[in-house]
PDB file of C-alpha atoms and ligand atoms in Angstrom:
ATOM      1  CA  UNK N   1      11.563  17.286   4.813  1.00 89.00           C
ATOM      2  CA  UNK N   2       7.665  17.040   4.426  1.00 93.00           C
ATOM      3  CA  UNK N   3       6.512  14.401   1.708  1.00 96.00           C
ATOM      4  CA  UNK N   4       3.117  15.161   3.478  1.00 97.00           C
ATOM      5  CA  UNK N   5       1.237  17.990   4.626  1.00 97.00           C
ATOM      6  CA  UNK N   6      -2.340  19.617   4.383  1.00 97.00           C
ATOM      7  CA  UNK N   7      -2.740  23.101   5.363  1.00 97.00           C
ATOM      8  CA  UNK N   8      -6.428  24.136   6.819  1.00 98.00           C
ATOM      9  CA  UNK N   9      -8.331  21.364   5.805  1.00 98.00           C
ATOM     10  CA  UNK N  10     -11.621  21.453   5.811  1.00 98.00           C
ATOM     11  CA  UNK N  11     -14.673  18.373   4.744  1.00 98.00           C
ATOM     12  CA  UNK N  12     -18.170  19.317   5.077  1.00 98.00           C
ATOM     13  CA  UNK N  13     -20.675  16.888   4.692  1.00 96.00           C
ATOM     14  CA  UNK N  14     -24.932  18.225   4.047  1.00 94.00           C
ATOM     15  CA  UNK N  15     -26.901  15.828   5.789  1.00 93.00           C
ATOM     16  CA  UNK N  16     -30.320  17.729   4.899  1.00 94.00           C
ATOM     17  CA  UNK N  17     -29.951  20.760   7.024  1.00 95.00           C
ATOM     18  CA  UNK N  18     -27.132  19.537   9.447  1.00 95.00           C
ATOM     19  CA  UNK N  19     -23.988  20.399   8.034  1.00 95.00           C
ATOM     20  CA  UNK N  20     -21.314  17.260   9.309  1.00 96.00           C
ATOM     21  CA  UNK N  21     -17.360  19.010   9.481  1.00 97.00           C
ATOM     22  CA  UNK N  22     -15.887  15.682   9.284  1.00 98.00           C
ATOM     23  CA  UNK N  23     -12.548  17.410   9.020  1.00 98.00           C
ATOM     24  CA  UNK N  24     -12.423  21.101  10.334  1.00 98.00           C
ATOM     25  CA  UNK N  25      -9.509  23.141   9.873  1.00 98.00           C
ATOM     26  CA  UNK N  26      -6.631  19.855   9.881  1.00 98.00           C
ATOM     27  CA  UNK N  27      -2.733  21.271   9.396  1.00 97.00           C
ATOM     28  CA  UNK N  28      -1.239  17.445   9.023  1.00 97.00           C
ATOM     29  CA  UNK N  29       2.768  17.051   8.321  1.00 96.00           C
ATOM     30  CA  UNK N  30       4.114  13.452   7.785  1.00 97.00           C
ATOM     31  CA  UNK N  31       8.633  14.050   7.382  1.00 96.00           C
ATOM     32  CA  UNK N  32       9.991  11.573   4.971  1.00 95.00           C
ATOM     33  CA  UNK N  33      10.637   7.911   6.668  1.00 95.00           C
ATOM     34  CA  UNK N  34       8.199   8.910   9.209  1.00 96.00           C
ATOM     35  CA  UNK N  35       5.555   6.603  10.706  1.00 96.00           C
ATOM     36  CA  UNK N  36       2.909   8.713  11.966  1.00 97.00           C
ATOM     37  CA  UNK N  37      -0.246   7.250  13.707  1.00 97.00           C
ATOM     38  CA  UNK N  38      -3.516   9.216  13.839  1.00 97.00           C
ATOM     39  CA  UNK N  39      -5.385   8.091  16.351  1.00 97.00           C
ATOM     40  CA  UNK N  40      -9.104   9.080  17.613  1.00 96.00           C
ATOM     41  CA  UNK N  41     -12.658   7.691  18.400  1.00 94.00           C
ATOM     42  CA  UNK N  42     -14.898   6.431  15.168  1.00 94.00           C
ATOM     43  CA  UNK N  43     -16.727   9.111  13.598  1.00 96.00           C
ATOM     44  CA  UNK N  44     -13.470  12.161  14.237  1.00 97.00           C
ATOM     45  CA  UNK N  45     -12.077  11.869  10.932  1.00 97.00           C
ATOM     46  CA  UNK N  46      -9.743   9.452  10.756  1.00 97.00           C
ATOM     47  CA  UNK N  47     -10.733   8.307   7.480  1.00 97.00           C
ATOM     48  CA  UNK N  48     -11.851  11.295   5.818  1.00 98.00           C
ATOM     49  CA  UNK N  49      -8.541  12.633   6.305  1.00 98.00           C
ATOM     50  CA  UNK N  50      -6.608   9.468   4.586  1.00 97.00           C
ATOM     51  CA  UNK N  51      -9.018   9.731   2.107  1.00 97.00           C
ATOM     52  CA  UNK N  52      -8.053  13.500   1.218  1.00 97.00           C
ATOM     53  CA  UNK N  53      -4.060  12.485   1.888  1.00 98.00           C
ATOM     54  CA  UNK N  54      -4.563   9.410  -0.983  1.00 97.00           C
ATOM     55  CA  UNK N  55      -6.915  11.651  -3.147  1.00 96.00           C
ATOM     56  CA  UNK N  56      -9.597   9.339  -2.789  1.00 95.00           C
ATOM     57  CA  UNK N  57     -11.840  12.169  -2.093  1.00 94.00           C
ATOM     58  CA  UNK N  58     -12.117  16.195  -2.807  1.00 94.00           C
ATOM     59  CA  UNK N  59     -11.759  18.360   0.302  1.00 97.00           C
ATOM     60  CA  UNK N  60     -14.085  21.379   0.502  1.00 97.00           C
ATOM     61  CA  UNK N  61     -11.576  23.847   0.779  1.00 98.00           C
ATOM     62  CA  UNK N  62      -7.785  23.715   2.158  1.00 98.00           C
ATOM     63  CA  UNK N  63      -4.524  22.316   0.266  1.00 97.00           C
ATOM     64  CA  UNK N  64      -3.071  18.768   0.412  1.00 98.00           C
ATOM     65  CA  UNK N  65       0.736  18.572  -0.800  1.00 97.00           C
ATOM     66  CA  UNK N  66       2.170  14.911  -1.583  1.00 97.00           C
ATOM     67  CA  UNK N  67       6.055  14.410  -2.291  1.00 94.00           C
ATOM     68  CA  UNK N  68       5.977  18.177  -3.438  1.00 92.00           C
ATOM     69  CA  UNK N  69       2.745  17.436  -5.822  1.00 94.00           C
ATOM     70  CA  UNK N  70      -0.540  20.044  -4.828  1.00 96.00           C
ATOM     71  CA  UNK N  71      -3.244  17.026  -5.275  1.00 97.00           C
ATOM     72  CA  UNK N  72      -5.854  19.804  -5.881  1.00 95.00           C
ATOM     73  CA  UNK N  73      -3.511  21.268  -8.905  1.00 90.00           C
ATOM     74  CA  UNK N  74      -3.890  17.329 -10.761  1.00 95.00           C
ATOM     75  CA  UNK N  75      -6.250  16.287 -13.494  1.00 94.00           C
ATOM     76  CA  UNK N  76      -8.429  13.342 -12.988  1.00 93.00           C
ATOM     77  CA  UNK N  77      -5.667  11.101 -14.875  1.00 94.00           C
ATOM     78  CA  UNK N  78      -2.905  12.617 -12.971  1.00 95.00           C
ATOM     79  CA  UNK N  79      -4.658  11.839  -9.710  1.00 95.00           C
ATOM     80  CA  UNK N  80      -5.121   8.125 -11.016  1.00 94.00           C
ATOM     81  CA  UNK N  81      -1.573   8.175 -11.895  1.00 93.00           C
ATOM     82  CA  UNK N  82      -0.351   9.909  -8.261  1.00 95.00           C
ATOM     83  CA  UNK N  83      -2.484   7.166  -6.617  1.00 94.00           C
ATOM     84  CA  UNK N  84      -0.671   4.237  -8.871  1.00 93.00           C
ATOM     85  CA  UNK N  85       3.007   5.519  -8.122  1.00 93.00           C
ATOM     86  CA  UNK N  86       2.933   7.385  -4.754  1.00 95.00           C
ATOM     87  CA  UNK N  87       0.600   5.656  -2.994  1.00 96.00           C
ATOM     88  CA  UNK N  88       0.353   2.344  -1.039  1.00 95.00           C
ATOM     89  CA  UNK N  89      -3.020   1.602   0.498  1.00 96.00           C
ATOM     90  CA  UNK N  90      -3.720  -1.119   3.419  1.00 96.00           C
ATOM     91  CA  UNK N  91      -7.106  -1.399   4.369  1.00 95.00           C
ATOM     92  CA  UNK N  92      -8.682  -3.431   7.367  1.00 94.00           C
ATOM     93  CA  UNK N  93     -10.274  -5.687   4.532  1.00 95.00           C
ATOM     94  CA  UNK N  94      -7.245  -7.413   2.079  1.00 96.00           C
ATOM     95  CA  UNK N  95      -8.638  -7.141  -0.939  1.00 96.00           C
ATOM     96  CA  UNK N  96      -6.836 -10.086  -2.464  1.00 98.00           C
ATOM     97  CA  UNK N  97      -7.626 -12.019  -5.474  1.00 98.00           C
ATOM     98  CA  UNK N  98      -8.739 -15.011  -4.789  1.00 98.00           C
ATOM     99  CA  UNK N  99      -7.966 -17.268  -7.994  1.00 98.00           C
ATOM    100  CA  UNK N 100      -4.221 -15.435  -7.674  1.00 98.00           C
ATOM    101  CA  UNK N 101      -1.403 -16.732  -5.552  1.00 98.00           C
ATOM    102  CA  UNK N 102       0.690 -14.808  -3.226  1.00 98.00           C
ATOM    103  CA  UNK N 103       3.126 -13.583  -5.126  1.00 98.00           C
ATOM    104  CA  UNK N 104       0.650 -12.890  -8.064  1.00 98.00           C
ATOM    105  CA  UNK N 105      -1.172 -10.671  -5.886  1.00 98.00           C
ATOM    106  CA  UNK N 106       1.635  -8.599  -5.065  1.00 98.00           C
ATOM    107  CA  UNK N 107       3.135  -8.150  -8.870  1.00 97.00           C
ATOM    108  CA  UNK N 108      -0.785  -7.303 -10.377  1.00 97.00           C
ATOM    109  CA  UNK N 109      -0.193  -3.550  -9.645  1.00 95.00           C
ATOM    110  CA  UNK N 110       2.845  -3.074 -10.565  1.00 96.00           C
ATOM    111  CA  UNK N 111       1.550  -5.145 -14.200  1.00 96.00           C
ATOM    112  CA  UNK N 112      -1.513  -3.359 -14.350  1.00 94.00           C
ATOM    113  CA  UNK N 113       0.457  -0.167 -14.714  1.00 93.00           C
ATOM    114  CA  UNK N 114       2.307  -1.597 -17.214  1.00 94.00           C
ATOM    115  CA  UNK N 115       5.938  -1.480 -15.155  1.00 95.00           C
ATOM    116  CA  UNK N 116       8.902  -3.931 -14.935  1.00 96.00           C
ATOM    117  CA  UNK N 117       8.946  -6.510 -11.791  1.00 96.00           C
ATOM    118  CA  UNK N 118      11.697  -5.913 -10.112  1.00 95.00           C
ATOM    119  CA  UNK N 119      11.846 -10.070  -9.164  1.00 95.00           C
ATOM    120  CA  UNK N 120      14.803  -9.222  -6.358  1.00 96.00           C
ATOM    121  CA  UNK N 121      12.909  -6.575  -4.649  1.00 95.00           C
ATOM    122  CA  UNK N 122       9.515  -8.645  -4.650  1.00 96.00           C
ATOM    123  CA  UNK N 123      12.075 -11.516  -2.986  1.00 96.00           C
ATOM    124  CA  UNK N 124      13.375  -9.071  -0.558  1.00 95.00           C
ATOM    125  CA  UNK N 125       9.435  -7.857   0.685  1.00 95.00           C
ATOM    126  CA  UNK N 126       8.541 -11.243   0.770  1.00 96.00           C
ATOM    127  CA  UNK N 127      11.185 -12.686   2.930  1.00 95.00           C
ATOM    128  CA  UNK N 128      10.846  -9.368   5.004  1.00 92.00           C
ATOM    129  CA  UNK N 129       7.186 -10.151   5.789  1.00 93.00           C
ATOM    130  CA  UNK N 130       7.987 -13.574   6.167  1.00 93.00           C
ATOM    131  CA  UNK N 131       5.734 -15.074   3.181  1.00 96.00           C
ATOM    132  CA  UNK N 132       8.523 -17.033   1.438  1.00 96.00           C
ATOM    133  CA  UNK N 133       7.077 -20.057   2.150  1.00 97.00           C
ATOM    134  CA  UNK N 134       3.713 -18.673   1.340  1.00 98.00           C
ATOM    135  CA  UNK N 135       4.530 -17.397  -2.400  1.00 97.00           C
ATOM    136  CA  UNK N 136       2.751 -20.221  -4.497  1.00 98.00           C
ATOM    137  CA  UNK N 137      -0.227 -19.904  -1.938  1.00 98.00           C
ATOM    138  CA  UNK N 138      -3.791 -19.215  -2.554  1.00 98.00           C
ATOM    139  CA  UNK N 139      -5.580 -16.639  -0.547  1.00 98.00           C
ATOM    140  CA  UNK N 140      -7.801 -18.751   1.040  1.00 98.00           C
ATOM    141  CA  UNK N 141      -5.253 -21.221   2.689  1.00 98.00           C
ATOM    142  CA  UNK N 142      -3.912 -18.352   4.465  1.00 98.00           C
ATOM    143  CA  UNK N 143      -4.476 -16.880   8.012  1.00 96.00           C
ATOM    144  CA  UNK N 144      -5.753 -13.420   8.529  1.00 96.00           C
ATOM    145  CA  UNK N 145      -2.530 -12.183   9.630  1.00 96.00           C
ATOM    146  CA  UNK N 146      -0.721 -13.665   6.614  1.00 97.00           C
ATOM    147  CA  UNK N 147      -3.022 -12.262   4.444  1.00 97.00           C
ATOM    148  CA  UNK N 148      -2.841  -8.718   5.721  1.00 95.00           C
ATOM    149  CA  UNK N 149       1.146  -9.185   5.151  1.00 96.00           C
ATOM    150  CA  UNK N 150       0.111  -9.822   1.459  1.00 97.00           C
ATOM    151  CA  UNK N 151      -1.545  -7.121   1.375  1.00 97.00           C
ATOM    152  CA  UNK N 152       1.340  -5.074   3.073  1.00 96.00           C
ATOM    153  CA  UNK N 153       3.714  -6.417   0.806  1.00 96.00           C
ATOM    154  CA  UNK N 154       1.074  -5.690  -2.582  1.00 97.00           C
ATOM    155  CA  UNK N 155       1.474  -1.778  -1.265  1.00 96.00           C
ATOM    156  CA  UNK N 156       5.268  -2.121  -0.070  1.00 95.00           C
ATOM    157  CA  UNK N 157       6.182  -3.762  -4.255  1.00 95.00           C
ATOM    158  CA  UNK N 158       5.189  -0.895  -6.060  1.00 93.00           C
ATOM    159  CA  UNK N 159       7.676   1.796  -4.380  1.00 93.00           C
ATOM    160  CA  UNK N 160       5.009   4.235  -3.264  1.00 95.00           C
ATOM    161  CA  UNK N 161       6.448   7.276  -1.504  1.00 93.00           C
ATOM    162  CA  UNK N 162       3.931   7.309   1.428  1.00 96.00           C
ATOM    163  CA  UNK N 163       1.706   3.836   2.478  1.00 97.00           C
ATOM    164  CA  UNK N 164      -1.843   4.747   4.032  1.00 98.00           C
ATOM    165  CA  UNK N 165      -2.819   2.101   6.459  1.00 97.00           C
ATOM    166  CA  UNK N 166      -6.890   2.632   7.816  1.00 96.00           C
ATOM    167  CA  UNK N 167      -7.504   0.033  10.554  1.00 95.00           C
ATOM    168  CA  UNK N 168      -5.261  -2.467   9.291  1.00 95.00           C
ATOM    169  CA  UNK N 169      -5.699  -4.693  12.096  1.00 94.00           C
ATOM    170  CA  UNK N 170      -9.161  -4.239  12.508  1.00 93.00           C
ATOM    171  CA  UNK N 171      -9.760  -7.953  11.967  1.00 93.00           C
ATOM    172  CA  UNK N 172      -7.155  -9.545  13.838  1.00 93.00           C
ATOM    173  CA  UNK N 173      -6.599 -10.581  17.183  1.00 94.00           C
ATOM    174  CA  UNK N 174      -3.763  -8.529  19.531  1.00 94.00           C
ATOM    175  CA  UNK N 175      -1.275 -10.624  19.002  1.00 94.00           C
ATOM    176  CA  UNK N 176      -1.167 -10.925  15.375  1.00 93.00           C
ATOM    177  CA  UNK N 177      -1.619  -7.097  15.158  1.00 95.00           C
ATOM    178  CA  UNK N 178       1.692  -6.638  16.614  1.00 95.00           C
ATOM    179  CA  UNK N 179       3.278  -8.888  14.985  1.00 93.00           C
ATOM    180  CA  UNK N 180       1.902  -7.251  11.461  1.00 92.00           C
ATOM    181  CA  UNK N 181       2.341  -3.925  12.715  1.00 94.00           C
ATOM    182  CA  UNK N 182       6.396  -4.881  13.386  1.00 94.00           C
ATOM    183  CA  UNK N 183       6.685  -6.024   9.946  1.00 91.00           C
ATOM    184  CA  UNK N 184       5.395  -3.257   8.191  1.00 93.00           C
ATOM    185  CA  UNK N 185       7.205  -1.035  10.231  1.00 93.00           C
ATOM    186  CA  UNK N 186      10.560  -3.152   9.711  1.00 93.00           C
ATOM    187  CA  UNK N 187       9.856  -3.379   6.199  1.00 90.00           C
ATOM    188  CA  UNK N 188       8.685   0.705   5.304  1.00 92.00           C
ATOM    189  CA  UNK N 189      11.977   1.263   7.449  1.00 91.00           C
ATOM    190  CA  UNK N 190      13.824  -0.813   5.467  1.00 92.00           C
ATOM    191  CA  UNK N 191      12.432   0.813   1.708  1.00 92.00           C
ATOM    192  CA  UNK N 192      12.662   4.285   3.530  1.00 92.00           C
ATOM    193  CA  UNK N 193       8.789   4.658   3.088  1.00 95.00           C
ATOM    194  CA  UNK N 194       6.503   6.893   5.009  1.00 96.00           C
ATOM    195  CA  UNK N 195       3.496   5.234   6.816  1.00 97.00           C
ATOM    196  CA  UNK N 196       0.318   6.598   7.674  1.00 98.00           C
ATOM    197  CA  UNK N 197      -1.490   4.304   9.949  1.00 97.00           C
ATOM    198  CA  UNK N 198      -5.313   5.426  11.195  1.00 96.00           C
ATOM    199  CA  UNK N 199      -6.456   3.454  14.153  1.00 94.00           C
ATOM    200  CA  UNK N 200      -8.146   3.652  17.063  1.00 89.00           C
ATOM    201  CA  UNK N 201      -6.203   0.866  18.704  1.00 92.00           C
ATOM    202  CA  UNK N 202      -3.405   2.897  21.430  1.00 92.00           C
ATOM    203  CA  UNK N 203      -1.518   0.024  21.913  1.00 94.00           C
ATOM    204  CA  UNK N 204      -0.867   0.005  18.226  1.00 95.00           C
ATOM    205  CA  UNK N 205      -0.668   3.674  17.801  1.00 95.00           C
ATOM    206  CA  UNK N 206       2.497   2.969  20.242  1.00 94.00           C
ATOM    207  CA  UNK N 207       4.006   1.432  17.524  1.00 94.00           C
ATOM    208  CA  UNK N 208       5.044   4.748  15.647  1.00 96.00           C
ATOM    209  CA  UNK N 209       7.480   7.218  15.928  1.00 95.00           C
ATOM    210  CA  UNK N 210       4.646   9.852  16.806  1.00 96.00           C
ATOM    211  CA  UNK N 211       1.023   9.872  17.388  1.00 96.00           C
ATOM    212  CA  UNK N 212      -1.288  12.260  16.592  1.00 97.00           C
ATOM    213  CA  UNK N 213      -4.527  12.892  18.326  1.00 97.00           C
ATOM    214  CA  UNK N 214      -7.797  13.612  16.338  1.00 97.00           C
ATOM    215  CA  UNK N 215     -11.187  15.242  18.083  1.00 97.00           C
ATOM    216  CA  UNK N 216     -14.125  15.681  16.020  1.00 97.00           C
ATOM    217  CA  UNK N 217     -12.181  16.730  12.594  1.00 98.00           C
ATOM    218  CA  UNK N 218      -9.605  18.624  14.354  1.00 98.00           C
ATOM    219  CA  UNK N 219      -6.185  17.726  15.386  1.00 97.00           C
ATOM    220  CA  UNK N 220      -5.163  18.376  19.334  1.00 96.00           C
ATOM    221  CA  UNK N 221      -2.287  16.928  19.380  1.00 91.00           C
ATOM    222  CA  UNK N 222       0.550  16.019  17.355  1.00 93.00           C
ATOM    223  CA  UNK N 223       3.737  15.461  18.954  1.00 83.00           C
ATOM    224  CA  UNK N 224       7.163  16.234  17.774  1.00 76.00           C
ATOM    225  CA  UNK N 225       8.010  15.418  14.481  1.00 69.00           C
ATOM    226  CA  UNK N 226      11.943  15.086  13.140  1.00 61.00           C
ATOM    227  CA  UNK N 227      11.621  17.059  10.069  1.00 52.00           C
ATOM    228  CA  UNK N 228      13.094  20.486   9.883  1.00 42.00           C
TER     229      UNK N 228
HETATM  230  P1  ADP S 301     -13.378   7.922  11.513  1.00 74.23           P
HETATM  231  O1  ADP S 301     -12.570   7.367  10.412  1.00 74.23           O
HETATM  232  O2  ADP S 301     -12.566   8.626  12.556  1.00 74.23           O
HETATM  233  O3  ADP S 301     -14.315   6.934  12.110  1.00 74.23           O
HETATM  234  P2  ADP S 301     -14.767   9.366   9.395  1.00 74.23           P
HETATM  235  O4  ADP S 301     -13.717  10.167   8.721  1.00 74.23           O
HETATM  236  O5  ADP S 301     -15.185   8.107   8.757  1.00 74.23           O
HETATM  237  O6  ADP S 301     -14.312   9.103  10.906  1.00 74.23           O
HETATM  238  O7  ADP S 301     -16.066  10.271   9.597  1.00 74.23           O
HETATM  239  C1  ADP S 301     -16.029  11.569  10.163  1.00 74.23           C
HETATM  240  C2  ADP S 301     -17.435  12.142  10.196  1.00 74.23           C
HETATM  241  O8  ADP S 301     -17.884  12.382   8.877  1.00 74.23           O
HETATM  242  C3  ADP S 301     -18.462  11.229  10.841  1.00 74.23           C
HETATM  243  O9  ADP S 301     -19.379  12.022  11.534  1.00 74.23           O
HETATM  244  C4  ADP S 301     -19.095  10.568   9.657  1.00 74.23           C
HETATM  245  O10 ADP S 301     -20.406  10.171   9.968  1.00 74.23           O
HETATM  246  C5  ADP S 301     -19.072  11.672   8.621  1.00 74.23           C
HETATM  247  N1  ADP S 301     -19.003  11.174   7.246  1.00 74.23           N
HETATM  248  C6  ADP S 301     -18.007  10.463   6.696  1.00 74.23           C
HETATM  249  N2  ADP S 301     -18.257  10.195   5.409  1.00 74.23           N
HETATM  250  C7  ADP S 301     -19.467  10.752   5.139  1.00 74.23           C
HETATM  251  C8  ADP S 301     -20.304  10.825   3.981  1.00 74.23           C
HETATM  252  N3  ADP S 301     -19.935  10.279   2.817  1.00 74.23           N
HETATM  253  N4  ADP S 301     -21.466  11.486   4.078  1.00 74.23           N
HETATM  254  C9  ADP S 301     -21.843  12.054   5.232  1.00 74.23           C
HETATM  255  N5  ADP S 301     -21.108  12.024   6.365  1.00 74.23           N
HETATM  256  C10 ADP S 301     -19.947  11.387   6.319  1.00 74.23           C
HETATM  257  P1  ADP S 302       4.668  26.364   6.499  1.00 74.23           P
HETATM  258  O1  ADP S 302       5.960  26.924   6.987  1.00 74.23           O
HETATM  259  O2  ADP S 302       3.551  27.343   6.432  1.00 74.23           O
HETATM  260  O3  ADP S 302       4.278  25.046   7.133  1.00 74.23           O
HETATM  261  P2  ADP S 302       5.877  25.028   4.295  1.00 74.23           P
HETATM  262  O4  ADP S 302       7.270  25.613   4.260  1.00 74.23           O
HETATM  263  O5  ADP S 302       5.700  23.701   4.863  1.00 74.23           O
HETATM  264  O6  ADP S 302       4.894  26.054   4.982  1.00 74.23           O
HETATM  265  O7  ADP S 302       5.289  25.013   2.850  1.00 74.23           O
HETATM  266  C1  ADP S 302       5.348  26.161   2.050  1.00 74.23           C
HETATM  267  C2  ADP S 302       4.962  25.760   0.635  1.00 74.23           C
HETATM  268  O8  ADP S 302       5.814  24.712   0.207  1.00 74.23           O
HETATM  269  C3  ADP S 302       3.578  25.193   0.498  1.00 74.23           C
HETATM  270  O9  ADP S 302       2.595  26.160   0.358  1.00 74.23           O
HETATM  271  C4  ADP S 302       3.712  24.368  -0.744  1.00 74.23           C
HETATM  272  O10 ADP S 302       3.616  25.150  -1.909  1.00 74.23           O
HETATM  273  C5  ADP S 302       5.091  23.837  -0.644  1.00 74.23           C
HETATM  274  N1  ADP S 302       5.172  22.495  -0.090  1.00 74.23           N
HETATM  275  C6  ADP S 302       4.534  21.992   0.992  1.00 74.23           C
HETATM  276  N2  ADP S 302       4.870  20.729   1.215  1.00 74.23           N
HETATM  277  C7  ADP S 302       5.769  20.417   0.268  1.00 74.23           C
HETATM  278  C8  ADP S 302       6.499  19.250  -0.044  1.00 74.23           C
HETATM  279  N3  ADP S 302       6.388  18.129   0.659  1.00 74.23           N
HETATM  280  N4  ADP S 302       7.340  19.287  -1.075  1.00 74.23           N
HETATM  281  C9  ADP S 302       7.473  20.406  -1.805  1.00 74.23           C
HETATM  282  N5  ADP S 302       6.800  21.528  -1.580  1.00 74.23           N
HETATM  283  C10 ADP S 302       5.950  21.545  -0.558  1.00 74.23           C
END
């Protein structure tokens, strides 16, 4: 089963009289569970195309489906809503609230939106990611690594049916990539969540079930998937 796919996707971009195709005709399929790297040079779409997947941004023509939803079919409140409920975003930056402790941070979505904290799940992420020691912690007495697995664990809480992942480890050195790339992966396994990671890091794209390649806005290549 898909919970992601975009059929002929297509970003343009005016730049005075140059026309930019940032995204040029993309057919993208994610199966439930799966974690998918995209992986490509800066400037072939990588981000563009998360951005459309999340709806962050409008595509100029083409369809993105989420978890059955047709993100081009929403109102602007239903989009905020998708975003809120079906969507877990990682960036390379953490994004954390400073004046908030660790486990703070993780809840504030989840009260924003006005839902219940589900305390045993929150313990379950954090031992997962191995912050229970860290849970009374400020963000600034933490490493970068740790701090990224806050962040993981802030997307992981609220139960989103795909996480989008841009760069994650963009700031941190090999080792701790791998070793925050192995916990997300443990723990999306674990909650059954779909990952979409953009990097363009190969040892890290190694890391997922399937890689797929992107070239100037266009995919070519995209391995085997397990959904029927
Ligand atoms: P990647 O994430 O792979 O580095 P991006 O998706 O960020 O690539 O960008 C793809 C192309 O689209 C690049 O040529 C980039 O310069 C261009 N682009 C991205 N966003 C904009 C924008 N807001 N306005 C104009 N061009 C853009
Ligand atoms: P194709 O065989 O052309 O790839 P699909 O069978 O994947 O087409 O999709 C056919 C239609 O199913 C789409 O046009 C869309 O309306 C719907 N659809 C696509 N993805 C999903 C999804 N994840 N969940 C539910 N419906 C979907």
């Amino acid at each position: 089963n898909w919970i992601v796919k975009t059929k002929n996707l297509k970003k343009y971009y005016q730049l005075g009289k140059n026309t930019v195709k940032a995204l040029d005709g993309v057919d993208f399929a994610a199966a439930e569970r799966e974690f998918v790297a995209i992986i490509g040079k800066s400037g072939s779409g990588k981000s563009t195309l998360l951005h459309m997947i999340g709806g962050l941004d409008e595509p100029t023509s083409g369809e993105v489906y989420v978890d059955g939803r047709r993100l081009a079919g929403m109102s602007r409140e239903q989009l905020a809503v998708f975003r809120r409920r079906k969507v877990g975003f990682v960036f390379q930056s953490y994004n954390l609230v400073p004046d908030l402790n660790v486990y703070e941070n993780i809840v504030l979505p989840i009260e924003l939106d006005g839902r219940r904290i589900d305390r045993a799940f929150v313990d379950e992420i954090l031992s997962l990611l191995a912050l229970e020691e860290k849970r009374e912690a400020l963000p600034g007495t933490l490493s970068g690594g740790q701090q990224q697995r806050v962040a993981i664990a802030r997307a992981i809480a609220s139960k989103p049916a795909i996480i989008l992942a841009d760069e994650p480890t963009g700031n941190l050195d090999t080792a701790t990539s791998h070793d925050v790339m192995g916990l997300l992966k443990v723990a999306a396994k674990q909650f059954q969540q779909t990952i979409i990671l953009i990097t363009h890091d190969s040892d890290i794209a190694q890391m997922a079930d399937r890689i797929v390649h992107i070239e100037d806005g266009r995919i070519v290549k995209a391995g085997d998937t397990y959904a029927g």
